[in-house]
CSV table of C-alpha atoms in Angstrom, one decimal:
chain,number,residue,atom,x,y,z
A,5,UNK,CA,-73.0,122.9,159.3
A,6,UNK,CA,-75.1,124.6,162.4
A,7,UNK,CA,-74.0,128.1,162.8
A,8,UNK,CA,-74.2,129.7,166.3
A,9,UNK,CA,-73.4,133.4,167.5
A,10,UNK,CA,-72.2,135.9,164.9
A,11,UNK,CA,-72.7,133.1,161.9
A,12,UNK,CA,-69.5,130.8,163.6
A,13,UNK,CA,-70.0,127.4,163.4
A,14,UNK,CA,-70.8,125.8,166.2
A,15,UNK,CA,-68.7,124.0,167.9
A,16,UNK,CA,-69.0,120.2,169.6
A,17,UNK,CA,-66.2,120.7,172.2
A,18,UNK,CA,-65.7,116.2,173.8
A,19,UNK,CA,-65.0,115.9,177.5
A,20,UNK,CA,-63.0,113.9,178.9
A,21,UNK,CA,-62.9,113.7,182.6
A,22,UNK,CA,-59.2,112.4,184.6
A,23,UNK,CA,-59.2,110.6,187.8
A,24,UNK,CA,-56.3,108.5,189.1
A,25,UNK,CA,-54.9,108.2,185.2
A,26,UNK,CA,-58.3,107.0,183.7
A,27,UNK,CA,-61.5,108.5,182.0
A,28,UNK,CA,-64.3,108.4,184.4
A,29,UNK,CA,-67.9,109.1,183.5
A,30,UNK,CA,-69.3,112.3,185.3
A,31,UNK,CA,-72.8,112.4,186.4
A,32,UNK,CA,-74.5,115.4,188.2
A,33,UNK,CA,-70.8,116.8,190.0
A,34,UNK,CA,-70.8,114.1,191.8
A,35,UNK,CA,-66.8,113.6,191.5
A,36,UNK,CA,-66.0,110.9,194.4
A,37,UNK,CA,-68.1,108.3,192.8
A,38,UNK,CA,-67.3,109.0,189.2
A,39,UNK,CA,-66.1,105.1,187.9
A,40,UNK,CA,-63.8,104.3,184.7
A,41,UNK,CA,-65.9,104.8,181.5
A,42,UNK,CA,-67.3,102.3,179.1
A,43,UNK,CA,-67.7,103.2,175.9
A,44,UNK,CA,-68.2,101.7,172.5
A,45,UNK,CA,-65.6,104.3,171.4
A,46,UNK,CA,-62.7,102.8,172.8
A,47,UNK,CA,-61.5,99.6,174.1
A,48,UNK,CA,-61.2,100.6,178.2
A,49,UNK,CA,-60.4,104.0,179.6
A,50,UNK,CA,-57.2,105.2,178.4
A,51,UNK,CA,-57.3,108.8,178.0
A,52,UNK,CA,-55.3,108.4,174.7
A,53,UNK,CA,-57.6,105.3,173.3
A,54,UNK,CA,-60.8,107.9,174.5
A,55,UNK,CA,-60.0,110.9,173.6
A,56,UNK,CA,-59.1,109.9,170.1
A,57,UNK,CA,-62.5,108.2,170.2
A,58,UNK,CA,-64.5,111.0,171.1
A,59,UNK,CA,-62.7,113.1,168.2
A,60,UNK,CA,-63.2,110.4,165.4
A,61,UNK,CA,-67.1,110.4,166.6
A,62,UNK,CA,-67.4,114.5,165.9
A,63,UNK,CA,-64.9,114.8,163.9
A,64,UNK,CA,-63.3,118.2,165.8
A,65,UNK,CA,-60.2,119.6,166.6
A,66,UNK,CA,-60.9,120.9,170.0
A,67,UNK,CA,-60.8,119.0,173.4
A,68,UNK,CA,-61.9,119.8,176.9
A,69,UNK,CA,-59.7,117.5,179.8
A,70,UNK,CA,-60.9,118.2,183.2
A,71,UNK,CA,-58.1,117.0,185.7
A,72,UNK,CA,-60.5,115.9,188.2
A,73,UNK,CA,-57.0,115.1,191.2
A,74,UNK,CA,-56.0,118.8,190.3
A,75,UNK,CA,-59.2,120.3,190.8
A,76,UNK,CA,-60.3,118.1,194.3
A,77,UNK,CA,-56.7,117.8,195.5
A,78,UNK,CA,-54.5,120.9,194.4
A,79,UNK,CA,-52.6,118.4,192.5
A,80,UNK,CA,-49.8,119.0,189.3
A,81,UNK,CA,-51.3,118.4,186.2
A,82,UNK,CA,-51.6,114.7,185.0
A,83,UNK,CA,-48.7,115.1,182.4
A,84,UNK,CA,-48.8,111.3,182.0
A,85,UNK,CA,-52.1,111.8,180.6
A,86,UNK,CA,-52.1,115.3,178.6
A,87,UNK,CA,-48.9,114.4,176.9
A,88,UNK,CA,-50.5,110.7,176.3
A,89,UNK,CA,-53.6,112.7,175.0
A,90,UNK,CA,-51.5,115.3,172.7
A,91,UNK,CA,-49.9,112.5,171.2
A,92,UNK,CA,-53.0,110.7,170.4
A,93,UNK,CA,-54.8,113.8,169.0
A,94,UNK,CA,-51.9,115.8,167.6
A,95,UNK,CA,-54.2,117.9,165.1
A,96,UNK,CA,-56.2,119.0,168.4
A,97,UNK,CA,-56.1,122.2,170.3
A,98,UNK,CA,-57.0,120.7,174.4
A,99,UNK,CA,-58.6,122.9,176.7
A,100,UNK,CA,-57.2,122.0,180.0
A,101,UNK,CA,-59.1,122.7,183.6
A,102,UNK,CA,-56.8,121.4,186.6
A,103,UNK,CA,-57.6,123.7,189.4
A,104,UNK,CA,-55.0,126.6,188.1
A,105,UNK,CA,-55.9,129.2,190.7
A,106,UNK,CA,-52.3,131.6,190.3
A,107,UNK,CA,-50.6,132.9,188.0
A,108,UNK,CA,-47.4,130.5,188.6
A,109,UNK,CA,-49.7,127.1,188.0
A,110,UNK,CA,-50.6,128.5,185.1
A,111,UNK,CA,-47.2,129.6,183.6
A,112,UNK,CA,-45.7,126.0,184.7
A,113,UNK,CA,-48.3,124.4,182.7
A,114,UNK,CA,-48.2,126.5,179.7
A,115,UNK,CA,-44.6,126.4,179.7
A,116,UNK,CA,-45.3,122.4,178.9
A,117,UNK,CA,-47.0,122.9,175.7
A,118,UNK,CA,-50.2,121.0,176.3
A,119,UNK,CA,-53.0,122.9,175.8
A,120,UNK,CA,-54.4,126.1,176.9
A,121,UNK,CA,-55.2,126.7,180.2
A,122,UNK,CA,-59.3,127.0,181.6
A,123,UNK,CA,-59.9,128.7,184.6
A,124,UNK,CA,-62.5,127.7,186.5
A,125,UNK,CA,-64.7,129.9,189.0
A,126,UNK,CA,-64.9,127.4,191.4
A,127,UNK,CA,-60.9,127.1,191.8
A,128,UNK,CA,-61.0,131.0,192.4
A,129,UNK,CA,-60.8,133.5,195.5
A,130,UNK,CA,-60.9,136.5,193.4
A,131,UNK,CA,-60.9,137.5,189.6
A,132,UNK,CA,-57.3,138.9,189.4
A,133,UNK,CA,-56.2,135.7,187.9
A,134,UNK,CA,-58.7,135.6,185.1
A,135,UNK,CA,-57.9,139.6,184.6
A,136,UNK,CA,-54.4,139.3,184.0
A,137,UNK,CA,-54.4,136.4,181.4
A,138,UNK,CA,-57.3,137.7,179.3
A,139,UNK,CA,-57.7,135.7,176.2
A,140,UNK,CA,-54.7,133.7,176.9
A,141,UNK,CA,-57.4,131.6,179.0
A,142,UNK,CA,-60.7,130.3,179.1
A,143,UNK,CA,-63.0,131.0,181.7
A,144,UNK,CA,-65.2,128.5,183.1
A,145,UNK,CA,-68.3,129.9,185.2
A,146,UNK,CA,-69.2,127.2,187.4
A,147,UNK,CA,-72.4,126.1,189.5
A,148,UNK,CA,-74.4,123.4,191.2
A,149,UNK,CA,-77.9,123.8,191.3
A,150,UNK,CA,-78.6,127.7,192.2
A,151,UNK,CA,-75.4,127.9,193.5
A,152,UNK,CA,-72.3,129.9,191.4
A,153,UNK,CA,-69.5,128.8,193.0
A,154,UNK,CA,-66.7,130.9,193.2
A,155,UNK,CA,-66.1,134.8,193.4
A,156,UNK,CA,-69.6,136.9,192.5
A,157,UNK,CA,-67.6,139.1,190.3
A,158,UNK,CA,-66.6,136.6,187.7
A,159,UNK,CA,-69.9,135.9,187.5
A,160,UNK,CA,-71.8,139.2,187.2
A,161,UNK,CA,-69.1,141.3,185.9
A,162,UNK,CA,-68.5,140.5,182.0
A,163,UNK,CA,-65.7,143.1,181.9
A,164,UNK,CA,-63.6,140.4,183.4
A,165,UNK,CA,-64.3,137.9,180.7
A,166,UNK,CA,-62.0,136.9,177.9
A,167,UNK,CA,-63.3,136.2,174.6
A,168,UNK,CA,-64.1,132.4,175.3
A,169,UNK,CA,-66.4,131.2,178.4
A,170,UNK,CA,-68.3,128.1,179.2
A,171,UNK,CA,-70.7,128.2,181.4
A,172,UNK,CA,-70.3,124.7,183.7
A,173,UNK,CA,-73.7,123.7,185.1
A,174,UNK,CA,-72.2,120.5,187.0
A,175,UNK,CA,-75.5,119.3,188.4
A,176,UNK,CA,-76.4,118.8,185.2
A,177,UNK,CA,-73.4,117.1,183.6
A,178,UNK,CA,-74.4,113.3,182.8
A,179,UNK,CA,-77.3,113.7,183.4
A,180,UNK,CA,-79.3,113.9,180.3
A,181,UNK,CA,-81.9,116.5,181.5
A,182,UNK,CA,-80.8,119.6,178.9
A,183,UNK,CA,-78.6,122.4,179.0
A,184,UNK,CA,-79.2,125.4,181.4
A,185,UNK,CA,-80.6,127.8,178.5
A,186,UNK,CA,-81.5,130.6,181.0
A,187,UNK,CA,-78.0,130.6,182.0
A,188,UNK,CA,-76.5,130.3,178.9
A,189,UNK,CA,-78.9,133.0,177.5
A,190,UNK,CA,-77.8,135.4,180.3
A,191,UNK,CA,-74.2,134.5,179.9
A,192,UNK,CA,-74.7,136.1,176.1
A,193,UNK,CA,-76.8,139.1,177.2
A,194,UNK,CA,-74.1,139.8,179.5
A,195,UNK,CA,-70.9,139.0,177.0
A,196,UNK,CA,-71.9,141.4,174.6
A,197,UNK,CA,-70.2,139.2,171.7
A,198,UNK,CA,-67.8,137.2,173.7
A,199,UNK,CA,-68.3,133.0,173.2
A,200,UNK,CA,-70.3,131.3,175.0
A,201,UNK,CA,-70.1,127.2,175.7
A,202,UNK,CA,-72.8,125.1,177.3
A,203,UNK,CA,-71.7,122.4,179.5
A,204,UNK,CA,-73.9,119.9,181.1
A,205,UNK,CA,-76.8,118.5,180.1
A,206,UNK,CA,-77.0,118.1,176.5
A,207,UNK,CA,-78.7,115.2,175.2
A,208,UNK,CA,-78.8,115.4,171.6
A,209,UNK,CA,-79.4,117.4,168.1
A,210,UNK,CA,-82.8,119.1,169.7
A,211,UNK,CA,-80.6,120.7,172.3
A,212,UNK,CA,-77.8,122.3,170.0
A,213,UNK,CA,-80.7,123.5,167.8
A,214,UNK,CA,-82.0,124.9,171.5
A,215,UNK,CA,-78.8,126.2,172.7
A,216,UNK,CA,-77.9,128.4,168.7
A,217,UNK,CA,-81.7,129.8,169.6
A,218,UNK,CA,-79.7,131.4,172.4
A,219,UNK,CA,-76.6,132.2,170.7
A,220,UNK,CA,-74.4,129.7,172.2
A,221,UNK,CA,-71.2,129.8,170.4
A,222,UNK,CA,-71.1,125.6,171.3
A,223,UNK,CA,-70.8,122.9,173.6
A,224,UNK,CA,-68.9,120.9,175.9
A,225,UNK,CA,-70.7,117.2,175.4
A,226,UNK,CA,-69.2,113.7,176.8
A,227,UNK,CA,-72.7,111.1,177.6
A,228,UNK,CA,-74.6,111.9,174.0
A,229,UNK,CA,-71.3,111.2,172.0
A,230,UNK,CA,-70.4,108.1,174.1
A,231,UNK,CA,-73.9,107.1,173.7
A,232,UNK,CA,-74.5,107.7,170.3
A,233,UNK,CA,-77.2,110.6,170.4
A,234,UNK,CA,-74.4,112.9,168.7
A,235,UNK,CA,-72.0,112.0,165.8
């Protein structure tokens, strides 16, 4: 097994992306025009049928679900879905992202016992949320292109970090042209020993070699599992 920072394993963390009650495939952030996935992994795009697809393929125990209505449209939670999805995968841990930007989002959805909550920059007007649940979260640091989006503190500021962090590079997602290893190599300069996740851009076995180089703890990977280019 490939080790990444501190001698941990690394960790293949599958995506699955919600909209409208299916599993769409992302491609370079561009949400409004993500369609329902094919895949060879499951028969349609049920997030159940997919999700238990994508864990057979790598065989892990941890999923990422980004609530894609949440995020764009302050919507609830797809509990249809997650609950569909917990039942589907019930020896897997689901990281959730659906837009929780207060504290009383976050407490509804934890109180539902579906996973553990993501919070992504993006989503954010300041870093007092990510603050106050600490490790009880994951923080996402998200950008297009050059941009961060969100607050510059939860960005530069690793103080405010909890133990696990992905670093989202969204123009990237789908889009088969690598992982950001600059930003991903910053991100673990600037942990000092936290866990750090790629996400976006990861085509295949050359890349996780790439991204342990840089002490990447793992990575968040949809297109090469679909596709075959990781098993």
């Amino acid at each position: 097994m490939s080790h990444g920072s501190e001698g941990r394993p690394f960790r293949l963390i599958p995506v699955i992306d919600l909209r409208r009650g299916q599993v769409v495939r992302a491609r370079a952030g561009e949400r409004d025009a993500y369609a329902p996935i094919d895949t060879p992994l499951a028969r349609g795009s049920a997030p159940a049928d997919v999700a238990r697809g994508l864990l057979d393929a790598v065989a892990t125990d941890r999923l990422y679900v980004a609530d894609l209505d949440a995020i764009m449209e302050g919507r609830a939670p797809d509990r249809a879905s997650l609950e569909a999805v917990a039942r589907a995968c019930p020896g897997a841990t689901l990281w959730v992202d659906a837009g929780f930007s207060d504290f009383s989002g976050v407490d509804r959805f934890t109180r539902l016992g579906l996973g553990r909550p993501v919070i992504g920059s993006e989503s954010q007007r300041n870093a007092d949320l990510v603050r106050a649940l600490g490790n009880r979260a994951v923080l996402s640091l998200d950008s297009r292109g050059e941009e961060r989006l969100g607050p510059d503190a939860l960005h530069a500021d690793a103080r405010t970090w909890p133990e696990e962090v992905i670093v989202m590079t969204l123009a990237r997602v789908g889009t088969g042209t690598g992982p950001d290893l600059v930003g991903i190599s910053r991100a673990v300069a600037l942990g000092q020993g936290r866990r750090i996740y790629a996400a976006g851009g990861v085509r295949g076995p050359e890349d996780v070699t790439r991204l342990i180089a840089a002490g990447a703890a793992g990575a968040l990977v949809a297109s090469a599992i679909h596709d075959g280019r990781l098993r």
